[in-house]
Every structure is written in structure tokens, then in C-alpha cells.
mmCIF file of C-alpha atoms in Angstrom:
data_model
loop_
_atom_site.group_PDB
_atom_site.id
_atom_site.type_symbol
_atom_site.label_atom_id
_atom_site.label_comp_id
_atom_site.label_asym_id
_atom_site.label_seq_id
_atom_site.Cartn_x
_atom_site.Cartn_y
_atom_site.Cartn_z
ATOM 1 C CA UNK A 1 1.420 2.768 3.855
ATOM 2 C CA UNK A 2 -2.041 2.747 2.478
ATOM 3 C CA UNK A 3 -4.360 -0.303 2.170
ATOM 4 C CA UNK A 4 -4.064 -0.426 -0.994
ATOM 5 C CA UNK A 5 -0.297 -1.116 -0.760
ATOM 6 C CA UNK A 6 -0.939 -3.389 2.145
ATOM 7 C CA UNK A 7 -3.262 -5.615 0.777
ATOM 8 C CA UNK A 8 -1.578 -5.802 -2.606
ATOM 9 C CA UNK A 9 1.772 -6.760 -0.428
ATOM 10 C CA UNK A 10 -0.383 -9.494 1.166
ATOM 11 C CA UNK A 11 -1.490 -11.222 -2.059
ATOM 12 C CA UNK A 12 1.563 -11.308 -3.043
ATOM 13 C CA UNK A 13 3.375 -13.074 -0.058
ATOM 14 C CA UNK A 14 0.365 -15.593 0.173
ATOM 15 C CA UNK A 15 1.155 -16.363 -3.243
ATOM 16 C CA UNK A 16 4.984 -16.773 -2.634
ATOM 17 C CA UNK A 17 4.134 -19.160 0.330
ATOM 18 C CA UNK A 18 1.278 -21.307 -1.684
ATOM 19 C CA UNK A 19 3.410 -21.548 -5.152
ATOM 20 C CA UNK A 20 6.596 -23.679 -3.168
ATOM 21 C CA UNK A 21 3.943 -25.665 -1.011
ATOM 22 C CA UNK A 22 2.413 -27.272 -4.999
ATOM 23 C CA UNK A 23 5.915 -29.030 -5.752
ATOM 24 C CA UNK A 24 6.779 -29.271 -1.901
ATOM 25 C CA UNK A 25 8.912 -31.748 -1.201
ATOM 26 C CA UNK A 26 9.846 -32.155 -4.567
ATOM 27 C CA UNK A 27 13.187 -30.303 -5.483
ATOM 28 C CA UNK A 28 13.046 -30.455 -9.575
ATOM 29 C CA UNK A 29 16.692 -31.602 -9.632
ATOM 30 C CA UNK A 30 17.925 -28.822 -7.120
ATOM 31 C CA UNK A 31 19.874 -30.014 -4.134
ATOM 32 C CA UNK A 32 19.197 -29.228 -0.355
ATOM 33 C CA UNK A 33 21.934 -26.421 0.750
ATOM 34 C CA UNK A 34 23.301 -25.487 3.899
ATOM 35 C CA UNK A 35 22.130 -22.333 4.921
ATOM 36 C CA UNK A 36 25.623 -19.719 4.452
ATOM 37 C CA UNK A 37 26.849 -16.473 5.647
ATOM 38 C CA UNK A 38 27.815 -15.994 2.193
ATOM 39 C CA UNK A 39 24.986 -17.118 0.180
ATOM 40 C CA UNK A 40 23.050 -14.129 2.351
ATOM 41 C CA UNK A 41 25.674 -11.634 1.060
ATOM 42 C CA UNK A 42 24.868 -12.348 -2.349
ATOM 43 C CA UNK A 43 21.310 -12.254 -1.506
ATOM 44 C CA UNK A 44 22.026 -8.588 -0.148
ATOM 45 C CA UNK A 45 23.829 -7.712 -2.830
ATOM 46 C CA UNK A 46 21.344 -8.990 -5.482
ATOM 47 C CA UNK A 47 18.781 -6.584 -3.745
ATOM 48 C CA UNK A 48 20.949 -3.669 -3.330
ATOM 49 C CA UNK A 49 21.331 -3.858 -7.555
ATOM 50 C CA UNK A 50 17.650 -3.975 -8.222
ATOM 51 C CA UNK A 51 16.705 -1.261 -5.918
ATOM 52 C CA UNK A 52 19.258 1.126 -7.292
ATOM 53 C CA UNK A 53 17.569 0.414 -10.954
ATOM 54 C CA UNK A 54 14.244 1.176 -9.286
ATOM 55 C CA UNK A 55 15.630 4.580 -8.048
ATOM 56 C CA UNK A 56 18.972 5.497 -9.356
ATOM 57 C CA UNK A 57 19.692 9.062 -7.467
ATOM 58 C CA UNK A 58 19.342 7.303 -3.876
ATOM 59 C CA UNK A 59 22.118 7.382 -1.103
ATOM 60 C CA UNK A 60 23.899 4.226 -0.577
ATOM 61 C CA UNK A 61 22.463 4.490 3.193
ATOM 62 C CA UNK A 62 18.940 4.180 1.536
ATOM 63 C CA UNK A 63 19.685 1.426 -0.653
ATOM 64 C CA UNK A 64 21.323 -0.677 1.895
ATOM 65 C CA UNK A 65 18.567 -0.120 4.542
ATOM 66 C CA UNK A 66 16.112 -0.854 1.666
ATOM 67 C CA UNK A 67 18.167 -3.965 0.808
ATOM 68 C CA UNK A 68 18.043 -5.530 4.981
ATOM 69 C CA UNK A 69 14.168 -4.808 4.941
ATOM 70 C CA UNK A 70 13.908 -6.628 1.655
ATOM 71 C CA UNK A 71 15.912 -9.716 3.209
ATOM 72 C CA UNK A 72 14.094 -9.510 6.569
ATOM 73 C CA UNK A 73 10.931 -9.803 4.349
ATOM 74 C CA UNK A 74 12.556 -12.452 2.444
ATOM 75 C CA UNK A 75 12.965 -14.537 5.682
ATOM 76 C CA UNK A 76 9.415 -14.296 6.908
ATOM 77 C CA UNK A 77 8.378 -15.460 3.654
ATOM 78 C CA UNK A 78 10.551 -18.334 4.518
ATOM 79 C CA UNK A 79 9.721 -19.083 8.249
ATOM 80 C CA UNK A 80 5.641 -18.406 6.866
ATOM 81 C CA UNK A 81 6.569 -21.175 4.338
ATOM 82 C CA UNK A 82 7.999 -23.321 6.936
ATOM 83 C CA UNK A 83 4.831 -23.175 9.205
ATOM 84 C CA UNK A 84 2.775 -23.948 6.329
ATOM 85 C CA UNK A 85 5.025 -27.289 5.847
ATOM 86 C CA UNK A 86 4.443 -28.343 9.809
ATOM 87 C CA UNK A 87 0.714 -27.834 9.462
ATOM 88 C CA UNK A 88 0.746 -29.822 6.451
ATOM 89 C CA UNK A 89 3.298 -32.669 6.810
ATOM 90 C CA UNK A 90 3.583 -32.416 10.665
ATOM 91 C CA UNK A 91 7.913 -31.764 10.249
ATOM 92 C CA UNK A 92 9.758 -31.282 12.818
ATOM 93 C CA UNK A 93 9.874 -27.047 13.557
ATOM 94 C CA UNK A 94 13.103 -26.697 13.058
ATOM 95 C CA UNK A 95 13.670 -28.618 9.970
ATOM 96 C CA UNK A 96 10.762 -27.474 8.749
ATOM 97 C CA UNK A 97 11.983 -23.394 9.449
ATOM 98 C CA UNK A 98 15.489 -24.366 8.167
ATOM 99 C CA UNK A 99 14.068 -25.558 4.860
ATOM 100 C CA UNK A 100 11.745 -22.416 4.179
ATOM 101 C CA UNK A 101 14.534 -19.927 5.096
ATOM 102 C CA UNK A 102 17.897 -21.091 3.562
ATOM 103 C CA UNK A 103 17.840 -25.339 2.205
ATOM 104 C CA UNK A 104 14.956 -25.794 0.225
ATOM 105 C CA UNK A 105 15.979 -23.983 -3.034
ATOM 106 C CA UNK A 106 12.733 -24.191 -4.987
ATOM 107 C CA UNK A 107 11.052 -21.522 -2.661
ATOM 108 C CA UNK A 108 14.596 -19.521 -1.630
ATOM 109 C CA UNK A 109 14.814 -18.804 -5.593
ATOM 110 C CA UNK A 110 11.294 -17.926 -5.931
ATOM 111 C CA UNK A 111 11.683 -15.788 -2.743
ATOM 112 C CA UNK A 112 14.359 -14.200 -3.670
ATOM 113 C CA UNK A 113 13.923 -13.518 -6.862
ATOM 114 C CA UNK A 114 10.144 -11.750 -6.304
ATOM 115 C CA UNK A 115 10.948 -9.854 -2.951
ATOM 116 C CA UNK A 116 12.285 -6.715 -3.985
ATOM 117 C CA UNK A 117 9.707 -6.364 -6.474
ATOM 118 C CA UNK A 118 7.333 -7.564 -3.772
ATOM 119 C CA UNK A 119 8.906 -4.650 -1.578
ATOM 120 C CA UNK A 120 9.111 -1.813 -4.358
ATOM 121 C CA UNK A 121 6.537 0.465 -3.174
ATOM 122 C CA UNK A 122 8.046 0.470 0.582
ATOM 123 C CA UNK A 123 11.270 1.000 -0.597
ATOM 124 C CA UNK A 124 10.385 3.527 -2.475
ATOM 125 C CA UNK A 125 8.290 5.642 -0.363
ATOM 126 C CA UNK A 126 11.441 4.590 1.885
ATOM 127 C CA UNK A 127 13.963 6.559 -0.180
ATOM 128 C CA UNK A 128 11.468 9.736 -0.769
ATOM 129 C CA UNK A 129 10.890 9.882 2.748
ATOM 130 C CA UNK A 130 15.036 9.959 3.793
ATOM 131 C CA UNK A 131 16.464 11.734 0.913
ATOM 132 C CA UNK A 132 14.539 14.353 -0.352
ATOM 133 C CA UNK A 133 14.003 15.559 2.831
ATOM 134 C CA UNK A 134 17.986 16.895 3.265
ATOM 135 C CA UNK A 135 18.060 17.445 -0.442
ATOM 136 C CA UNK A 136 15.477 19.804 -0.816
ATOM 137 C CA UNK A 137 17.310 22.263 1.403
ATOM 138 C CA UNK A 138 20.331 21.597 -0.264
ATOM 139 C CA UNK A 139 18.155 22.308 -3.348
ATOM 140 C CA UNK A 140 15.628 25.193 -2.789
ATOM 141 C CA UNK A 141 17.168 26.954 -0.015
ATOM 142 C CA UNK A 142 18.377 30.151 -1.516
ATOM 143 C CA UNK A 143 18.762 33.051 0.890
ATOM 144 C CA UNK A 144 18.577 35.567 -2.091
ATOM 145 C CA UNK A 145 15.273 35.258 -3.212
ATOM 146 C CA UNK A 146 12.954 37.794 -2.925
ATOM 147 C CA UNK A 147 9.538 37.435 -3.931
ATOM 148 C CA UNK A 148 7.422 40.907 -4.566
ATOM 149 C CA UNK A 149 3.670 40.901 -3.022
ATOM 150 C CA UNK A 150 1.089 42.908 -4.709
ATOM 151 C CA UNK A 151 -1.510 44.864 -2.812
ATOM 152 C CA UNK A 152 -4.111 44.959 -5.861
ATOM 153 C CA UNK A 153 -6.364 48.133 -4.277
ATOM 154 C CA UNK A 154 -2.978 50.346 -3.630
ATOM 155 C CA UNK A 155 -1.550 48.926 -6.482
ATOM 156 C CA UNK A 156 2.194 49.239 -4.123
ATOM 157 C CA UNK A 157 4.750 46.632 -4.349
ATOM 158 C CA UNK A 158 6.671 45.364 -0.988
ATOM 159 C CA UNK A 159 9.925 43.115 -1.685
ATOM 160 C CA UNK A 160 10.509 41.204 0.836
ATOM 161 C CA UNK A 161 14.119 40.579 2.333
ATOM 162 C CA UNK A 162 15.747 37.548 4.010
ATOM 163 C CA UNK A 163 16.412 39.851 7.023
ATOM 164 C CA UNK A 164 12.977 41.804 7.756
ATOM 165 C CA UNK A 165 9.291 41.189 7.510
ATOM 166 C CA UNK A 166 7.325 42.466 4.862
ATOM 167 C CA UNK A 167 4.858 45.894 6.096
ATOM 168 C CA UNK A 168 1.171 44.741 6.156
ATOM 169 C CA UNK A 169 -0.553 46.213 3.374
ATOM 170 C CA UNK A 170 -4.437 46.963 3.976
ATOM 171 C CA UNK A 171 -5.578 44.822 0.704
ATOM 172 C CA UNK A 172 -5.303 41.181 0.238
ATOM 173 C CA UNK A 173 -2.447 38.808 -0.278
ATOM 174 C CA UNK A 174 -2.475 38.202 -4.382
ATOM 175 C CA UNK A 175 0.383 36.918 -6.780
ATOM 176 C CA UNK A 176 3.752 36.456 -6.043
ATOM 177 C CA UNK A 177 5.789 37.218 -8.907
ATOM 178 C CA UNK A 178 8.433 34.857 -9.170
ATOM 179 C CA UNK A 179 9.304 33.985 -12.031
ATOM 180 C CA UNK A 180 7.886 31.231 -15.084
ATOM 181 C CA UNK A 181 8.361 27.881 -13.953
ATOM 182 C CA UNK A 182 5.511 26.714 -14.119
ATOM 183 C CA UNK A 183 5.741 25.826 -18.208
ATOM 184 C CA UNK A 184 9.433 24.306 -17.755
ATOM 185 C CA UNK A 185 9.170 22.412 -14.557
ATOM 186 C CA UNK A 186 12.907 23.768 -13.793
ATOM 187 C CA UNK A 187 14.079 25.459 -10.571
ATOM 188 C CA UNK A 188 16.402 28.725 -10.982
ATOM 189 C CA UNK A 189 17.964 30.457 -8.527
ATOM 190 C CA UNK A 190 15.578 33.614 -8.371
ATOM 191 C CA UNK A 191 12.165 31.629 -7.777
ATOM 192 C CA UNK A 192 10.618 31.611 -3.722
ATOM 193 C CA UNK A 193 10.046 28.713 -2.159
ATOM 194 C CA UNK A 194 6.343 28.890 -3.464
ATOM 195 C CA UNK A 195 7.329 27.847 -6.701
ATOM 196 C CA UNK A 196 9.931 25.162 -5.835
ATOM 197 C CA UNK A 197 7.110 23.457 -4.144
ATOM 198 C CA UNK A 198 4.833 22.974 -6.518
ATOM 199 C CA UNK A 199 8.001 21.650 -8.802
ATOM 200 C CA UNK A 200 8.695 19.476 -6.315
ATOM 201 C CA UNK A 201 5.306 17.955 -6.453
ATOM 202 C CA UNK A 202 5.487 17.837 -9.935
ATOM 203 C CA UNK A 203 8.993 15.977 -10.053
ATOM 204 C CA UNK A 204 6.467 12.662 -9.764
ATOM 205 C CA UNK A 205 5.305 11.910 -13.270
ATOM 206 C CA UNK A 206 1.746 11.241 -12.147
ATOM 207 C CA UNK A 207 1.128 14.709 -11.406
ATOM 208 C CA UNK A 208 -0.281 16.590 -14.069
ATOM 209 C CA UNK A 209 -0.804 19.787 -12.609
ATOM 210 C CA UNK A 210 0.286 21.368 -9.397
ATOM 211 C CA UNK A 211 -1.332 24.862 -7.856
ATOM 212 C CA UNK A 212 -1.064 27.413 -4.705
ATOM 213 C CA UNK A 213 -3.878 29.193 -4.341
ATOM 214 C CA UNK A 214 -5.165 32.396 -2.280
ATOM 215 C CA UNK A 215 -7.857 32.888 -0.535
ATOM 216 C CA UNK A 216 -9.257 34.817 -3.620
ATOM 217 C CA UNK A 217 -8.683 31.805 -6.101
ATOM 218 C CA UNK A 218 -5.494 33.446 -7.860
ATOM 219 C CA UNK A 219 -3.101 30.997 -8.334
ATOM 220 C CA UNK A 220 0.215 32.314 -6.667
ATOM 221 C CA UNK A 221 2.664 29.518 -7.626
ATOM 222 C CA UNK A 222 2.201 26.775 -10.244
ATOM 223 C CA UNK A 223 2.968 23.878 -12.129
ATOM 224 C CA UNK A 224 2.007 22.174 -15.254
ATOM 225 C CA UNK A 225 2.813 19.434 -17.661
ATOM 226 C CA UNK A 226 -1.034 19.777 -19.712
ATOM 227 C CA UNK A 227 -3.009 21.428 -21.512
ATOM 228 C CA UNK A 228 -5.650 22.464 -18.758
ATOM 229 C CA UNK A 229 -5.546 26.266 -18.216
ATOM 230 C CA UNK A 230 -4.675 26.803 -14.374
ATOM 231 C CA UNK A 231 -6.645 30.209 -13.925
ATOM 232 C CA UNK A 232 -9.770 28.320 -14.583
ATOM 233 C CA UNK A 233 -8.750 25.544 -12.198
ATOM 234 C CA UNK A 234 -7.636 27.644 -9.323
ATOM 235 C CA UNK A 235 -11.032 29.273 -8.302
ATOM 236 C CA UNK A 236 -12.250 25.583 -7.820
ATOM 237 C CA UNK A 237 -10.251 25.041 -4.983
ATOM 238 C CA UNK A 238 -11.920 27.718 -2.891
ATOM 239 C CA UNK A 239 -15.523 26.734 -4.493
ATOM 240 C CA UNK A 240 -14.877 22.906 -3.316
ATOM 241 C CA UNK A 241 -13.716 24.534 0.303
ATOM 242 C CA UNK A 242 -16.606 26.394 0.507
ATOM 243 C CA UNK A 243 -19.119 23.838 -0.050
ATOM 244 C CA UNK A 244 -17.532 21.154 2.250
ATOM 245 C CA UNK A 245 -17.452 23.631 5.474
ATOM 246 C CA UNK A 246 -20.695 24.401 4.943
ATOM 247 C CA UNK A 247 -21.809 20.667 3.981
ATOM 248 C CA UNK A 248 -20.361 19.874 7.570
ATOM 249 C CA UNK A 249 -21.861 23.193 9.168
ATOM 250 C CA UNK A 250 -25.344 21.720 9.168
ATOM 251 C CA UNK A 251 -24.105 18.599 10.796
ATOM 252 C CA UNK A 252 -22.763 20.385 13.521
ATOM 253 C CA UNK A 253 -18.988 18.999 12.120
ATOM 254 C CA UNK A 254 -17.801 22.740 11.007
ATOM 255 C CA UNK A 255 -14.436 23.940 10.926
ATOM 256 C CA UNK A 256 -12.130 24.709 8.318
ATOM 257 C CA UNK A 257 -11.453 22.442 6.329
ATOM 258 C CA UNK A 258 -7.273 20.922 5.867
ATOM 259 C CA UNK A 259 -7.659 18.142 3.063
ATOM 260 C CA UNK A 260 -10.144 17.001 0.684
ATOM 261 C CA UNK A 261 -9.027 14.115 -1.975
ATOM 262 C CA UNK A 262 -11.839 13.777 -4.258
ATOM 263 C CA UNK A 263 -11.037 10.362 -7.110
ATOM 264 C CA UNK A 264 -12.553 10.662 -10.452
ATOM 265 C CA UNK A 265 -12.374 7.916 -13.194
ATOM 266 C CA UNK A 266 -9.460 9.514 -15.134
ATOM 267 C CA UNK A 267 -8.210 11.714 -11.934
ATOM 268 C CA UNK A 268 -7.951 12.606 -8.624
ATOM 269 C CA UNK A 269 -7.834 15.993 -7.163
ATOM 270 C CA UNK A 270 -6.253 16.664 -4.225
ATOM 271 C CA UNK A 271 -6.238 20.004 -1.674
ATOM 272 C CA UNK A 272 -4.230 20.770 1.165
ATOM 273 C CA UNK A 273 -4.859 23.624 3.201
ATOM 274 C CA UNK A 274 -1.869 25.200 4.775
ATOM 275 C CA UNK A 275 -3.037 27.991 6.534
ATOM 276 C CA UNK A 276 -3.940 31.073 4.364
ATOM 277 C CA UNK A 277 -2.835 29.384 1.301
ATOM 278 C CA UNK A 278 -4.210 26.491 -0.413
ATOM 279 C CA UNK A 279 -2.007 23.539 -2.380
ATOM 280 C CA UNK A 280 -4.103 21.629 -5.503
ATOM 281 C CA UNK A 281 -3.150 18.927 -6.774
ATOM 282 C CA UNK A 282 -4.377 17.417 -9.937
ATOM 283 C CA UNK A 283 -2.342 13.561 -10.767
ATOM 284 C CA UNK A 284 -3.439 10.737 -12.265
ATOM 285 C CA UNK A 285 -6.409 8.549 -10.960
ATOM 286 C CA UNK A 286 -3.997 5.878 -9.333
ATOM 287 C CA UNK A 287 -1.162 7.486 -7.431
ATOM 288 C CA UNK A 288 1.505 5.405 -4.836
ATOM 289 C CA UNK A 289 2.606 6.957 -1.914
ATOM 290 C CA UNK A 290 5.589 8.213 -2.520
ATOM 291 C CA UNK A 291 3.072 11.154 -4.241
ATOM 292 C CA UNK A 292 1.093 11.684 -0.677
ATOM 293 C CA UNK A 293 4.624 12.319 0.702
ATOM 294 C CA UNK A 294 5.846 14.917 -2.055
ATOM 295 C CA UNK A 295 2.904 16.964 -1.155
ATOM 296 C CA UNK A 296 3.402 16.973 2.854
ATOM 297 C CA UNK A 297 6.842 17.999 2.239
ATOM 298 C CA UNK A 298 5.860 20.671 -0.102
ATOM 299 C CA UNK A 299 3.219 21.585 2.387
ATOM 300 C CA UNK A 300 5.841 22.004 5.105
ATOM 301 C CA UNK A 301 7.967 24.029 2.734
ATOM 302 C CA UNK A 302 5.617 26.730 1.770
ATOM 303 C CA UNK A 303 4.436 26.611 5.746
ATOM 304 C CA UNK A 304 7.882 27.674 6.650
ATOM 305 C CA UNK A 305 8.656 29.784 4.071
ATOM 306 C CA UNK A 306 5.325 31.512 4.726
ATOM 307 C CA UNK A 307 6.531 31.595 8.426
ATOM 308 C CA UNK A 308 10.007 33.155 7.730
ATOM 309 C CA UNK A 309 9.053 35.298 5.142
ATOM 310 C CA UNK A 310 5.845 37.441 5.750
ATOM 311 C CA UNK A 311 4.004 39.127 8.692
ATOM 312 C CA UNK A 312 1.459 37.545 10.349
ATOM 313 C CA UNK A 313 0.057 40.913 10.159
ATOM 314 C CA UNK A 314 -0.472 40.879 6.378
ATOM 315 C CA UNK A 315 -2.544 37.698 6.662
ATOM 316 C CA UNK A 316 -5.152 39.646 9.160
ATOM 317 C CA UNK A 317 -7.383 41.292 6.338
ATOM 318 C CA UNK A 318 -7.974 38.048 4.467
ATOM 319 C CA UNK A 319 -8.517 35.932 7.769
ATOM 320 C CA UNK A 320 -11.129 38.549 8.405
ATOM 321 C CA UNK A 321 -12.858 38.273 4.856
ATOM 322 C CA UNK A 322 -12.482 34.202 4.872
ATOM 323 C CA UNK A 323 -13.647 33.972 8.607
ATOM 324 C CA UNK A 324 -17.110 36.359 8.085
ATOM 325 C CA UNK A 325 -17.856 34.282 4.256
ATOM 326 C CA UNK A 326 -17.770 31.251 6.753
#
């Protein structure tokens, strides 16, 4: 969860404890209720309905272990509000817990009633992090596919099957030609696992632009939902690489480099470096998390594809060319 998230999350249970304690112990007409098995069953179920509106395609596993972490939240906003009252009016514990959790209804309704919007974000990276996870192989795996690789000085073309490794060219790795889905932002069933992982990023409407690159700047998967041109993007990646390693070279801190998140005003680029192949990721300046965890899945999707798909060998010639520009 980021500290962002955390201290936003904070705020708002300090001010879900501090609003009851104003009125405490008035109860604006409300009566004091017994605390019910049944009560706490509509409670569930009240947080079960507005987590499905905040993510409709979710498994009914997600939504009710979203729902129990929302209630357990719920109940140490109660049991905080009930300390507050024994430091404050010197109560008795228990009657003091009992009121904060399930009797006094001015701060159960408020409680209620702002958890699951209090717990939004955590449910939410919740449900990206359990479902898309099986769903995406469901999705994207499709045994058929079989993305060409261009050797650019040999000009020769080497399809790759699902049952043999591609031969090692002696140029560089370039494009993969797979298909155009970068302008649609739709999967089909003849595009690699390159390009479903860049859609996948871009599945999160903060992302305005997703990229693979080479080692040579070419983009080799992509996609978009602007107007910026991604050929003119793509060779930035490897210019921002470049500058950080050597940056950190003079301060003894070299090494290549894996991430760099850089925030702008209006955006925030983001690269991930997964192995010979680099993901960039242009979104919107403020991003949640459920973003962050799009691109480590995509990153472990084009890492295994990568790994069940090509040669090591193929690889050699550019690790030798990106190892001596080093």
C-alpha cells in the first residue's frame, strides 16, 4: 500500500473517531441497541453491495473477503472510538467498547456508512491482485500464437513455435510483428503475449500510453489511447537508462538499472526493466495502486513469455552491445 494511501486512510479514521466524540453522549433521538448477530449480517451485506458497484466483474470470493476486511475495519473504528470515550469520560472499558462497536448508533451509522468508501483503494488493489491474476491466463494464454522476429542486417524471418526455440540470428532482437492493437486496445487471438501486456496495462483508464521497448529503442509491443506518437517516445526509455547508470557510475552505485518512476506536473513516466526488454509507461500524474500492480503482472507476463518463447542464445549479441555502451 503506498503512503499515500496510508496516510489518506488515517485521516480519514481520525476523522470517523473525532466526528461521534462532538455529540458524544448525546444520541439525537436514536436509541441505544443491543449489539446483534443479525444487525452484523446486514452490515456485511450492505458492504458486499457497494463493493460490487465499485468493481462489478469481481468473484464473489473477492467481494466477500473485501466485505469482512471492511467490517473488521469497521470495528476498530469502533473499539478506537471507545478508547477515546474512557480517556475522556473515564467509562467503564467495557461499556465504553460496547458502545463504540455495536449500541451507540450515532457513530455505528457514521461508521458504517463511510467504511467501505474509507476502504476502497484496499479493496480494490485487493480484487486486482486475486482475480486478474487467474484471469489473465484464462485470457491471454493462447498456445497458437506465433510471433515472427526480424533480424534487420539478414533481413530473415524466424517464426517461432509453441514447441521449439527460435535459431539465434547474428543481428539484434527488433519488432515483433503481431498484429495492430495498439490503436484499438482489443486482444485477438493471433497477438503474443507482448502485446496483451501492454493492453493489460492499459485496461486502467489512467494510462495513457503503454510501450515495450528493445534495447535499440524500437518499440516492439504497444499501446495507446493519445495523440503522442510512440516512435518518438520509445528511444527515451533507453536515453533515460543510459543517463541514470551512468549518473550512479560515478558514485560508485552502478548497475543496471530495473525501475525508474520519474512524476511530472501533468504525468508520470514509469520504466520497468525486464531483462533485455524494457516496459514504459506513460499514466496520469496521480495513479492508485491497483496501476503499480497491472504493470508487475505485465512484467511477469512478458518475462515468461520471453522465457518460453525465445533462446537465450538470441539475446547474446545485444547483451554484448548493451554491456560494452555501459
Amino acid at each position: 500500500m503506498e503512503k499515500q494511501t496510508k496516510r489518506a486512510m488515517l485521516l480519514f479514521s481520525l476523522i470517523l473517531v473525532i466526528i461521534p466524540m462532538v455529540i458524544f453522549p448525546k444520541r439525537l433521538g436514536m436509541p441505544l441497541i443491543s449489539g446483534s448477530a443479525v444487525y452484523m449480517l446486514y452490515e456485511f451485506v450492505f458492504y458486499g453491495v457497494v463493493l460490487y458497484f465499485f468493481r462489478r466483474r469481481t468473484p464473489l470470493k473477492t467481494i466477500l473477503i473485501g466485505s469482512a476486511l471492511t467490517l473488521v475495519y469497521r470495528m476498530a473504528m469502533g473499539a478506537a472510538f471507545g478508547l477515546t470515550i474512557i480517556v475522556m469520560y473515564a467509562i467503564d472499558s467495557t461499556v465504553a467498547f460496547s458502545l463504540g462497536m455495536g449500541k451507540y448508533l450515532p457513530a455505528i451509522i457514521l461508521h458504517v456508512a463511510a467504511a467501505p468508501f474509507v476502504m476502497r483503494t484496499v479493496y480494490l488493489g485487493l480484487a486486482e491482485n486475486l482475480a486478474p491474476a487467474r484471469s489473465s491466463r484464462s485470457r491471454f494464454s493462447d498456445p497458437n500464437a506465433k510471433p515472427v522476429i526480424i533480424d534487420r542486417e539478414n533481413e530473415t524471418q524466424f517464426q517461432v513455435n509453441s514447441d521449439e526455440k527460435a535459431p539465434a540470428p547474428s543481428g539484434s532482437v527488433s519488432r515483433l510483428d503481431a498484429g495492430s492493437l495498439a490503436s484499438s486496445g482489443k486482444y485477438g487471438s493471433e497477438e503474443n503475449q507482448f502485446e496483451r501486456a501492454v493492453a493489460y496495462i492499459g485496461e486502467s483508464a489512467a494510462v495513457k500510453m503503454a510501450l515495450l521497448i528493445d534495447e535499440e529503442g524500437l518499440p516492439l509491443a504497444q499501446f495507446s489511447r493519445c495523440q503522442a506518437d510512440s516512435d518518438l517516445w520509445a528511444p527515451l526509455a533507453i536515453v533515460l537508462e543510459k543517463s541514470n547508470r551512468e549518473l550512479l557510475h560515478h558514485y560508485q552505485q552502478g548497475g543496471d538499472m530495473e525501475k525508474i518512476d520519474i512524476g511530472t506536473r501533468n504525468m508520470r513516466i514509469i520504466l520497468r526493466r525486464i531483462e533485455h526488454v524494457t516496459l514504459m509507461i506513460l499514466a496520469d500524474q496521480n495513479i492508485d495502486e491497483t496501476v503499480l500492480i497491472r504493470i508487475a503482472q505485465a512484467a511477469d507476463m512478458v518475462r515468461k513469455y520471453m522465457s518460453e518463447r525465445y533462446s537465450p542464445a538470441l539475446f547474446a549479441r545485444v547483451e554484448e552491445r548493451y554491456v560494452s555502451n555501459s
